[in-house]
Short mmCIF file of C-alpha atoms in Angstrom, two decimals:
data_model
loop_
_atom_site.label_atom_id
_atom_site.label_comp_id
_atom_site.label_asym_id
_atom_site.label_seq_id
_atom_site.Cartn_x
_atom_site.Cartn_y
_atom_site.Cartn_z
CA MET A 1 129.93 169.68 -41.94
CA ARG A 2 131.74 168.85 -38.75
CA SER A 3 130.62 166.07 -36.44
CA ILE A 4 128.59 166.86 -33.35
CA LEU A 5 130.22 165.54 -30.18
CA PHE A 6 128.86 165.03 -26.68
CA THR A 7 130.59 164.75 -23.33
CA ASP A 8 130.45 161.98 -20.74
CA GLY A 9 127.88 164.00 -18.80
CA ALA A 10 125.57 164.33 -21.80
CA LYS A 11 126.06 160.61 -22.50
CA TYR A 12 125.13 159.82 -18.89
CA ILE A 13 121.84 161.74 -19.28
CA ALA A 14 121.09 159.93 -22.55
CA ASP A 15 121.91 156.53 -21.01
CA ALA A 16 120.06 157.10 -17.72
CA ALA A 17 116.90 158.49 -19.32
CA GLY A 18 116.96 156.42 -22.52
CA ALA A 19 117.14 159.72 -24.35
CA TYR A 20 119.65 159.57 -27.19
CA TRP A 21 116.80 161.11 -29.16
CA LEU A 22 117.45 164.32 -27.20
CA LEU A 23 121.08 164.47 -28.37
CA ASP A 24 119.84 163.75 -31.90
CA GLU A 25 117.33 166.62 -31.73
CA ILE A 26 120.09 169.04 -30.72
CA ALA A 27 122.44 167.76 -33.42
CA PHE A 28 119.77 167.83 -36.16
CA ALA A 29 118.83 171.41 -35.25
CA GLN A 30 122.43 172.52 -35.91
CA ARG A 31 121.99 171.54 -39.54
CA GLY A 32 118.28 172.11 -40.09
CA GLU A 33 117.50 175.32 -38.22
CA ARG A 34 119.28 178.49 -39.37
CA ALA A 35 118.38 180.46 -36.24
CA VAL A 36 119.95 177.73 -34.10
CA ALA A 37 123.06 177.36 -36.24
CA ALA A 38 123.61 181.14 -36.08
CA GLU A 39 124.09 180.96 -32.29
CA GLU A 40 127.66 180.22 -31.22
CA PHE A 41 126.50 179.33 -27.69
CA GLN A 42 123.18 177.61 -27.02
CA VAL A 43 121.21 176.58 -23.93
CA TRP A 44 118.88 173.64 -24.56
CA LYS A 45 116.08 172.97 -22.06
CA LEU A 46 113.77 170.01 -21.97
CA THR A 47 110.77 170.93 -19.84
CA VAL A 48 108.59 167.94 -18.97
CA LYS A 49 104.91 168.13 -18.04
CA ASP A 50 103.02 164.89 -17.51
CA ASP A 51 103.84 162.64 -20.50
CA SER A 52 104.86 165.42 -22.89
CA ALA A 53 107.64 167.98 -23.06
CA THR A 54 108.90 171.10 -24.76
CA LEU A 55 112.44 171.33 -26.10
CA SER A 56 113.72 174.87 -26.43
CA CYS A 57 116.98 176.51 -27.39
CA ASP A 58 118.03 179.97 -26.31
CA ASP A 59 121.06 182.11 -27.01
CA GLY A 60 122.31 182.06 -23.40
CA ASN A 61 120.58 185.36 -22.72
CA GLY A 62 117.05 183.96 -22.62
CA ARG A 63 116.14 184.73 -26.25
CA ILE A 64 114.41 181.60 -27.59
CA VAL A 65 115.57 180.73 -31.11
CA PHE A 66 113.93 177.30 -31.40
CA GLU A 67 111.11 175.42 -29.73
CA LYS A 68 109.62 172.01 -30.39
CA ALA A 69 106.77 170.13 -28.76
CA ILE A 70 107.54 166.55 -27.77
CA PRO A 71 104.08 164.96 -27.64
CA LEU A 72 105.08 161.82 -25.74
CA THR A 73 108.02 161.18 -23.43
CA ASP A 74 108.95 159.20 -20.36
CA PHE A 75 111.85 161.53 -19.57
CA PRO A 76 112.14 162.22 -15.82
CA PRO A 77 109.85 165.06 -14.67
CA GLU A 78 112.71 167.37 -13.65
CA GLY A 79 113.76 167.72 -17.30
CA VAL A 80 117.30 168.72 -18.19
CA THR A 81 119.40 171.62 -19.43
CA LEU A 82 122.26 171.02 -21.85
CA TRP A 83 124.66 173.49 -23.38
CA PHE A 84 126.06 173.47 -26.91
CA THR A 85 129.12 175.24 -28.27
CA ASN A 86 132.15 174.29 -30.38
CA ASN A 87 130.14 171.39 -31.88
CA THR A 88 129.81 169.79 -28.43
CA ILE A 89 126.75 169.02 -26.29
CA TYR A 90 127.50 169.09 -22.56
CA LEU A 91 126.19 169.73 -19.05
CA ALA A 92 126.70 173.15 -17.50
CA SER A 93 128.68 171.47 -14.71
CA GLU A 94 131.21 170.32 -17.32
CA HIS A 95 132.01 173.86 -18.44
#
């Protein structure tokens, strides 16, 4: 298995929000979720509501291939969207 990398932008999000767990969730899904691993390009969205969140992955065309409830988080309320392709997690603005 190849290593999962992340860009400076993804690192900034993890640092600023104390959310390296988010990068871990994306990386773990590449190895543990067949539907995720089958997608060459992925859009990961963390949607925050109150103190909980939902992490979802879609194929770039809006078809959800993975979803996970995050029962407790202090992630900022605006949430975040990260992209994944070529074993790299990054912000859309870094494309």
